[in-house]
XYZ file of N, CA and C in Angstrom:
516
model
N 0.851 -1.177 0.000
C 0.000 0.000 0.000
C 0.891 1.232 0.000
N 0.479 1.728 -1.385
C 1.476 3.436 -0.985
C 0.170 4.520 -1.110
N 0.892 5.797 0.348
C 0.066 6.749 0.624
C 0.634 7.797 -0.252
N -0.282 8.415 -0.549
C 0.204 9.888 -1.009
C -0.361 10.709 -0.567
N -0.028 11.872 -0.273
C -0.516 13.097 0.064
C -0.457 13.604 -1.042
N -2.351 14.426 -0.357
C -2.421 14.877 -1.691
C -2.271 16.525 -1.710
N -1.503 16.761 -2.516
C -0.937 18.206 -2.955
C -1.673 18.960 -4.316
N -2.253 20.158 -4.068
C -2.777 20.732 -2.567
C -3.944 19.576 -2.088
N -4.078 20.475 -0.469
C -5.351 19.857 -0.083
C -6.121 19.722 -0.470
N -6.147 20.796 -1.109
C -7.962 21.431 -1.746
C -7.824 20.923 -3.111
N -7.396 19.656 -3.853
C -7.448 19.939 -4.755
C -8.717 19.589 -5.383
N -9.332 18.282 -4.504
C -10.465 18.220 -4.971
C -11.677 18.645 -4.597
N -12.840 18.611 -5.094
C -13.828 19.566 -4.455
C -14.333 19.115 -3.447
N -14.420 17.766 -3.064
C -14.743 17.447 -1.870
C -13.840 18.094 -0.870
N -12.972 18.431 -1.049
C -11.970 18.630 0.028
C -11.888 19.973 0.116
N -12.536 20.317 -0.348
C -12.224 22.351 -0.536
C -11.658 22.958 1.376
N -11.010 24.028 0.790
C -10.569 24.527 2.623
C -11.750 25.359 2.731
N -12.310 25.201 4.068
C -13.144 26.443 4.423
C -12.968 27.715 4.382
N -13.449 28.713 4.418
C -12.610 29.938 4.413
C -13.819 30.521 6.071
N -13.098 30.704 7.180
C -14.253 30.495 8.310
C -13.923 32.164 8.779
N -12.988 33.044 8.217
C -12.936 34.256 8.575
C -13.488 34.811 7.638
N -14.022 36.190 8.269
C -14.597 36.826 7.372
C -13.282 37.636 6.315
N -12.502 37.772 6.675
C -11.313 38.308 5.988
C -9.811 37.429 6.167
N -8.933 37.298 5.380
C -7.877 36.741 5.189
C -7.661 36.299 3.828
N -6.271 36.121 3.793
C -5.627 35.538 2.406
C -4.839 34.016 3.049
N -4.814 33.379 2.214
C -4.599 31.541 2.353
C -4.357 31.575 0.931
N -2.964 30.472 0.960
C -1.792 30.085 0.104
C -1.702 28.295 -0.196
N -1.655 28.398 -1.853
C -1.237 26.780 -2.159
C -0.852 27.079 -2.946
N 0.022 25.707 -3.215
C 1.195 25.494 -4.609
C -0.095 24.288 -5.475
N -0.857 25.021 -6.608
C -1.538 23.912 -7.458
C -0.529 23.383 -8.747
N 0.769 23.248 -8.257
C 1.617 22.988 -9.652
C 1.151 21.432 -9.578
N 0.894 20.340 -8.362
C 0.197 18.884 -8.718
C -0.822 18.862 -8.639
N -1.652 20.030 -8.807
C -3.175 19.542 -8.543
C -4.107 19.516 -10.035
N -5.050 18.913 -10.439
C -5.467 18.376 -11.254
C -7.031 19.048 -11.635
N -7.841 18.672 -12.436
C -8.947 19.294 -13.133
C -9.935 17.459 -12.406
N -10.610 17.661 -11.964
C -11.587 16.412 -11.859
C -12.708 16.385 -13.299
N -13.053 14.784 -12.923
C -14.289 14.657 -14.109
C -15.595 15.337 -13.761
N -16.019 16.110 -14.443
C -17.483 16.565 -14.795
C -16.940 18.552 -13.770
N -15.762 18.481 -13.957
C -15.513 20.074 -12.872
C -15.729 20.796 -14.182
N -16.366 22.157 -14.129
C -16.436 23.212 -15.322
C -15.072 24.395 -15.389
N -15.033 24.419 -16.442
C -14.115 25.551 -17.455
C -13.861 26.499 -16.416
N -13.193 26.765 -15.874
C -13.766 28.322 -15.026
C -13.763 29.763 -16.086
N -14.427 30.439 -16.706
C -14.532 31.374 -17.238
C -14.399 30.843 -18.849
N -14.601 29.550 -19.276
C -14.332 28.943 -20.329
C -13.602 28.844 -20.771
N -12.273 28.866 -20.124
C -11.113 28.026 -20.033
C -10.409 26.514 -19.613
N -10.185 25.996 -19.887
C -10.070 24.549 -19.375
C -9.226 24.171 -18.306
N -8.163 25.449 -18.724
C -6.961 24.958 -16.937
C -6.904 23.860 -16.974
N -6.861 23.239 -15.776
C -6.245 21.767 -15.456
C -5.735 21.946 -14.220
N -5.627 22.713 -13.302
C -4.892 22.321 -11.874
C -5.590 23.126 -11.132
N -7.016 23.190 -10.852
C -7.509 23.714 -10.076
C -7.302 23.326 -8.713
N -7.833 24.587 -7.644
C -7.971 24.450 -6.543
C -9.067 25.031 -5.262
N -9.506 24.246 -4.743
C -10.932 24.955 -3.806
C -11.183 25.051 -2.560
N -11.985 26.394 -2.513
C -12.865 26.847 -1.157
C -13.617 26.609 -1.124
N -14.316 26.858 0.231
C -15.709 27.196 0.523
C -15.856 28.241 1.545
N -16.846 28.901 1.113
C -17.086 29.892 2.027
C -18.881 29.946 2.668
N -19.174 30.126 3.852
C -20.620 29.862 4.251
C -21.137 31.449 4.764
N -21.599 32.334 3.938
C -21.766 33.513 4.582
C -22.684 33.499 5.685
N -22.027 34.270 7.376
C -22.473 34.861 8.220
C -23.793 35.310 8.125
N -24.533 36.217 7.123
C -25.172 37.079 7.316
C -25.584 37.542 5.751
N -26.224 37.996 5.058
C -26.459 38.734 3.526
C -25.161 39.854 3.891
N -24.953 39.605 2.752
C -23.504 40.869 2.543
C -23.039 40.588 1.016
N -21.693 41.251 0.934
C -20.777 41.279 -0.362
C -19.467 40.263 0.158
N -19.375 39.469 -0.926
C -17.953 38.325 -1.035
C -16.754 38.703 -1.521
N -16.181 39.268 -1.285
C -14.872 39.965 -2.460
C -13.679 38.950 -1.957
N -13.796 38.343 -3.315
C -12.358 37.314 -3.530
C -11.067 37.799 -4.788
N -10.238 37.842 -4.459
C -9.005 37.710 -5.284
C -7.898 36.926 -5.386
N -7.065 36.946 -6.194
C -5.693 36.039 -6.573
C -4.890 37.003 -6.452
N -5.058 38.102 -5.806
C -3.659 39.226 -5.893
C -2.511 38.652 -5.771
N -1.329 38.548 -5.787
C -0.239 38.378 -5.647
C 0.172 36.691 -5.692
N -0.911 35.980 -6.832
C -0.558 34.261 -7.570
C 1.022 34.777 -8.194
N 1.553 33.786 -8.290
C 2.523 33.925 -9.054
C 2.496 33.478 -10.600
N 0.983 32.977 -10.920
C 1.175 32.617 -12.131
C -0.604 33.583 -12.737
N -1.122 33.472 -14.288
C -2.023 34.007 -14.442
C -3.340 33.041 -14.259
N -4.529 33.367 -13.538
C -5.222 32.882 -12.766
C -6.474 33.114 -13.298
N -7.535 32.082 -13.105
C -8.564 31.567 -13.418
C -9.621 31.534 -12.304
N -10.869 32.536 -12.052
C -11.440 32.563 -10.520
C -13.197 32.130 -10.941
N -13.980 31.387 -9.901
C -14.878 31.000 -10.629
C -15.612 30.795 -9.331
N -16.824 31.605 -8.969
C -17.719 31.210 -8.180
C -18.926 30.623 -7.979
N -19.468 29.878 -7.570
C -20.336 28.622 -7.710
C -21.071 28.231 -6.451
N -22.236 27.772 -6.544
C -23.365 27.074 -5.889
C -23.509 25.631 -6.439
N -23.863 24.832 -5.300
C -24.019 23.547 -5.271
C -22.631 22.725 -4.454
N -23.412 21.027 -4.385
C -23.055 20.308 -3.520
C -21.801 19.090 -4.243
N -22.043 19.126 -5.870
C -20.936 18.155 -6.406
C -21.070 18.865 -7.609
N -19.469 18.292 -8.016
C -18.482 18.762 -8.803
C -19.161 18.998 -10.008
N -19.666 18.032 -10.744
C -20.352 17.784 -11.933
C -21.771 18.407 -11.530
N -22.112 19.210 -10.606
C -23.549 19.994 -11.088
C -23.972 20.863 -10.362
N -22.440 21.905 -10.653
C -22.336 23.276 -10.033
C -22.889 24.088 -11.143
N -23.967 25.422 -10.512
C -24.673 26.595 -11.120
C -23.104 27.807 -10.796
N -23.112 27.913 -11.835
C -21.718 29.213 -12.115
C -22.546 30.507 -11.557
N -22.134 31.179 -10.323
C -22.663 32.376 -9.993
C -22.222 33.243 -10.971
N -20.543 33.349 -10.873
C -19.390 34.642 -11.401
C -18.124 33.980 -11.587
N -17.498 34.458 -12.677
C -16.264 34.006 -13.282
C -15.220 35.413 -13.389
N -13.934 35.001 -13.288
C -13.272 36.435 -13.838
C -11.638 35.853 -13.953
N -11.119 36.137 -15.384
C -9.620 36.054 -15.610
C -9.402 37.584 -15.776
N -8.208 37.618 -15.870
C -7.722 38.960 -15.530
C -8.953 40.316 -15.403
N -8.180 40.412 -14.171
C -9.150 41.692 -13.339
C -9.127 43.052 -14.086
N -8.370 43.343 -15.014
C -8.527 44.097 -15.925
C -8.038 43.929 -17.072
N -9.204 44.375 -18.126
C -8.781 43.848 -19.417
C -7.904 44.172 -19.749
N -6.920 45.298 -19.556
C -6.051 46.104 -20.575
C -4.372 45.618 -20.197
N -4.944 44.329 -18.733
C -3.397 43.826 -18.235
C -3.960 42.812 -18.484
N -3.573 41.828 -19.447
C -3.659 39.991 -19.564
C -2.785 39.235 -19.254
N -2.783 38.325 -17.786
C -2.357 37.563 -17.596
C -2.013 37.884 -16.257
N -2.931 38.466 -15.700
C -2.464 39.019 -14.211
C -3.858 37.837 -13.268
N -4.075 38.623 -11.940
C -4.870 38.239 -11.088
C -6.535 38.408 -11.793
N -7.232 37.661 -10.522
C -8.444 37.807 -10.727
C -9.316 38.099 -9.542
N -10.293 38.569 -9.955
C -11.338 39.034 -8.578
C -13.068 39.317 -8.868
N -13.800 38.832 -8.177
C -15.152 39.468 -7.993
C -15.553 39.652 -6.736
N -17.039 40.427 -6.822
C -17.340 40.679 -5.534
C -18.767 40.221 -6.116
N -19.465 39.463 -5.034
C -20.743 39.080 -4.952
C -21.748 39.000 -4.137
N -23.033 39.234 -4.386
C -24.070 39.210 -3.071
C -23.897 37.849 -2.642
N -24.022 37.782 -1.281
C -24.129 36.471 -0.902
C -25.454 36.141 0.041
N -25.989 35.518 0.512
C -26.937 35.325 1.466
C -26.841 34.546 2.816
N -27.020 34.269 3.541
C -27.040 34.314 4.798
C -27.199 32.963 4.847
N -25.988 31.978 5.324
C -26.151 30.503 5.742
C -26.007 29.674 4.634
N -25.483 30.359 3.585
C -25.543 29.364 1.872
C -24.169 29.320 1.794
N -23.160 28.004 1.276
C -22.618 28.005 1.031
C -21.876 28.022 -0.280
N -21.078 28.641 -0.640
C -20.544 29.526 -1.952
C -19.180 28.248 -2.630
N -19.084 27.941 -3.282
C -17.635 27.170 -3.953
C -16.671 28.050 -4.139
N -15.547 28.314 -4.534
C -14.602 28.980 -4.901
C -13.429 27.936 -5.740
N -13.540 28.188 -7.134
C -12.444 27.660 -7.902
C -11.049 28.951 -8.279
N -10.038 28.107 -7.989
C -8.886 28.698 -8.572
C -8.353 27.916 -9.051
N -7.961 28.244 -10.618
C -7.122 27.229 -11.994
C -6.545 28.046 -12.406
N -5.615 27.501 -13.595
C -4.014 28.445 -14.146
C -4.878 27.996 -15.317
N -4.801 29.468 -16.232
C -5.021 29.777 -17.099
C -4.359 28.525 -18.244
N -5.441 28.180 -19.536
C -4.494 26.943 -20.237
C -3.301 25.782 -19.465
N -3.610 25.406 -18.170
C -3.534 24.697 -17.119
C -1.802 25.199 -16.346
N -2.023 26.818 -16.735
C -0.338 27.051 -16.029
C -0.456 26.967 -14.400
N 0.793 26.945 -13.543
C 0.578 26.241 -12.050
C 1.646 27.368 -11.453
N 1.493 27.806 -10.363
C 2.152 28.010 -9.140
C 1.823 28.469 -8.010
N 1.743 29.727 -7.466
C 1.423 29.829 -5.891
C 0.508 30.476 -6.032
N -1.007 30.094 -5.252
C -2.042 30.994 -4.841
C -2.161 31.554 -3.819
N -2.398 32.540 -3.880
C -2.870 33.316 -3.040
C -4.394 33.941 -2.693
N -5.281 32.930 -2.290
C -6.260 33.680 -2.447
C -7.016 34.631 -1.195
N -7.535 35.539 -1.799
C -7.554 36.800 -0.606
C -9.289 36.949 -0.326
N -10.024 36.967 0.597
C -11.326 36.984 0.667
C -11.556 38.209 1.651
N -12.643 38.259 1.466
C -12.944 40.011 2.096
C -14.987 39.545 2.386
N -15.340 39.725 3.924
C -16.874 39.536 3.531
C -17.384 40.588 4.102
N -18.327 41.283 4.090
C -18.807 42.717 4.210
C -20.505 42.550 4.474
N -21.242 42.660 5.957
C -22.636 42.113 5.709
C -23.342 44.013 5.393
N -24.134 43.182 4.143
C -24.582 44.314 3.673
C -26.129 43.655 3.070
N -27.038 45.294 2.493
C -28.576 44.815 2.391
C -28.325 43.927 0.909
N -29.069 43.143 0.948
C -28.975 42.032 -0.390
C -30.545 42.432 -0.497
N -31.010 42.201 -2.244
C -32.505 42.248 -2.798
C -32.481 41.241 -3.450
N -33.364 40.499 -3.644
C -33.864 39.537 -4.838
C -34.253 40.358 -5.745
N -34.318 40.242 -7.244
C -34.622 40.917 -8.075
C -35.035 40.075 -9.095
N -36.378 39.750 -9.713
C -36.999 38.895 -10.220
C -37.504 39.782 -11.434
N -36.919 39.370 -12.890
C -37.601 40.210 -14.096
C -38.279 39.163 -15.004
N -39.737 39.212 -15.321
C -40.722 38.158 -15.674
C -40.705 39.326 -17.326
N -40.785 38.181 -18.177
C -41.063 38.450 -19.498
C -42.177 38.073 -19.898
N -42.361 38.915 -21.083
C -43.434 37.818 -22.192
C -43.536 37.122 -22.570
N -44.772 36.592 -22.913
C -44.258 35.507 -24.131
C -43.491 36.074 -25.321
N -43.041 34.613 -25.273
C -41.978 35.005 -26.665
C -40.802 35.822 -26.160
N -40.657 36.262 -24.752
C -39.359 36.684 -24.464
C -38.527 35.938 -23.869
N -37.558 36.627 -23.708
C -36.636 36.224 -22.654
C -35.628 37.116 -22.126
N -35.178 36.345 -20.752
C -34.379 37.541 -19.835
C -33.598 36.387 -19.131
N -32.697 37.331 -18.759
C -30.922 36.475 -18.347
C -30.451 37.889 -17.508
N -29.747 37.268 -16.626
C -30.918 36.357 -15.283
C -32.451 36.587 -15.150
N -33.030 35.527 -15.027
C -34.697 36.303 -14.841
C -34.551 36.714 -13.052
N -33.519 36.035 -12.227
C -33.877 36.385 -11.216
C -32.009 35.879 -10.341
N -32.052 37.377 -9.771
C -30.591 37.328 -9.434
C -30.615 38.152 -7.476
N -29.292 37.632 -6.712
C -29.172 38.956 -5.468
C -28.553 39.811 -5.912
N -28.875 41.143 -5.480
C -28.286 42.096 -6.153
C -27.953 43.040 -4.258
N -26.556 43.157 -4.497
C -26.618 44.576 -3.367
C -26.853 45.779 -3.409
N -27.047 46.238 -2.192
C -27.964 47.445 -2.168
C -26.867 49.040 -2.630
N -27.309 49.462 -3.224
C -26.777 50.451 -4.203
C -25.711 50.048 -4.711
N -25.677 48.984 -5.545
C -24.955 48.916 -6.868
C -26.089 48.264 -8.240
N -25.537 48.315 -9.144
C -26.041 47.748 -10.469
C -26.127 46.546 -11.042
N -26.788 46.131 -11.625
C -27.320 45.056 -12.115
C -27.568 45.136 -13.634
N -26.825 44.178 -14.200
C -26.832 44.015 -15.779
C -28.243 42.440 -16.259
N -29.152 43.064 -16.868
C -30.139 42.196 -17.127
C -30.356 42.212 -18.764
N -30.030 41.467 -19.162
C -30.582 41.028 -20.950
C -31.520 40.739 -21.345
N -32.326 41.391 -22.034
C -33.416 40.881 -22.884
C -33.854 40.605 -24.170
């Protein structure tokens, strides 16, 4: 019988690290960690060495996660649900600004009170080295916001949390 440890911890989603502060940054090396069967693209990229959180918000507020200071270019992908193969994609983001490619990544999201959130981090076209990921939680007013169409229409999201004084992008 040979053991291995598995490097990182988090690599698979069962194993994700908690994230139990409301603020801090937490560090892994995903240069051995791997892409599982049925895990999604993060931002429709394929990567290959992802690595995961979880976070259980306190209270309705804002989630602000980043990769500031990865050493490699980074892949961030936030998610609902309980297994790998049949996660709902909240928010995705590769480089945090368009006009620098190949840097960090970050969003900020409503969260709700007692739900637990996924957090993927992957290397862009499956590149690997040190994460850093940085979380920030902020309890603030959250709205449901529900937009019902016609027939014959449609709308994306029909129904999203949105925080209280910021914006909301809805398609129709």
């Amino acid at each position: 019988v040979a053991y291995r440890v598995l490097e990182p911890a988090n690599d698979f989603f069962a194993r994700a690290i908690s994230l139990t502060n409301t603020s801090g940054v937490c560090s892994v090396n995903n240069r051995k960690a791997s892409k599982e069967l049925g895990e999604p693209n993060h931002t429709g990229n394929a990567g290959g060495k992802s690595a995961w959180w979880a976070f259980t918000a306190p209270a309705d507020g804002a989630l602000w996660v980043s990769t500031t200071n990865s050493t490699f270019d980074t892949l961030l992908g936030l998610y609902m649900g309980n297994q790998v193969a049949g996660l709902s994609t909240l928010a995705s983001n590769d480089d945090a600004y368009d006009q620098a490619p190949g840097g960090f990544s970050y969003l900020t999201y409503a969260v709700r009170s007692n739900q637990t959130y996924r957090i993927a981090v992957d290397g862009y076209d499956g590149v690997s080295g040190v994460v850093f990921l940085s979380n920030q939680f902020t309890p603030a007013t959250v709205y449901r916001v529900t937009v019902n169409s016609t027939d014959g229409g449609f709308v994306s999201p029909a129904t999203m949390d949105v925080l209280s004084n910021s914006t909301a992008v809805i398609a129709a």
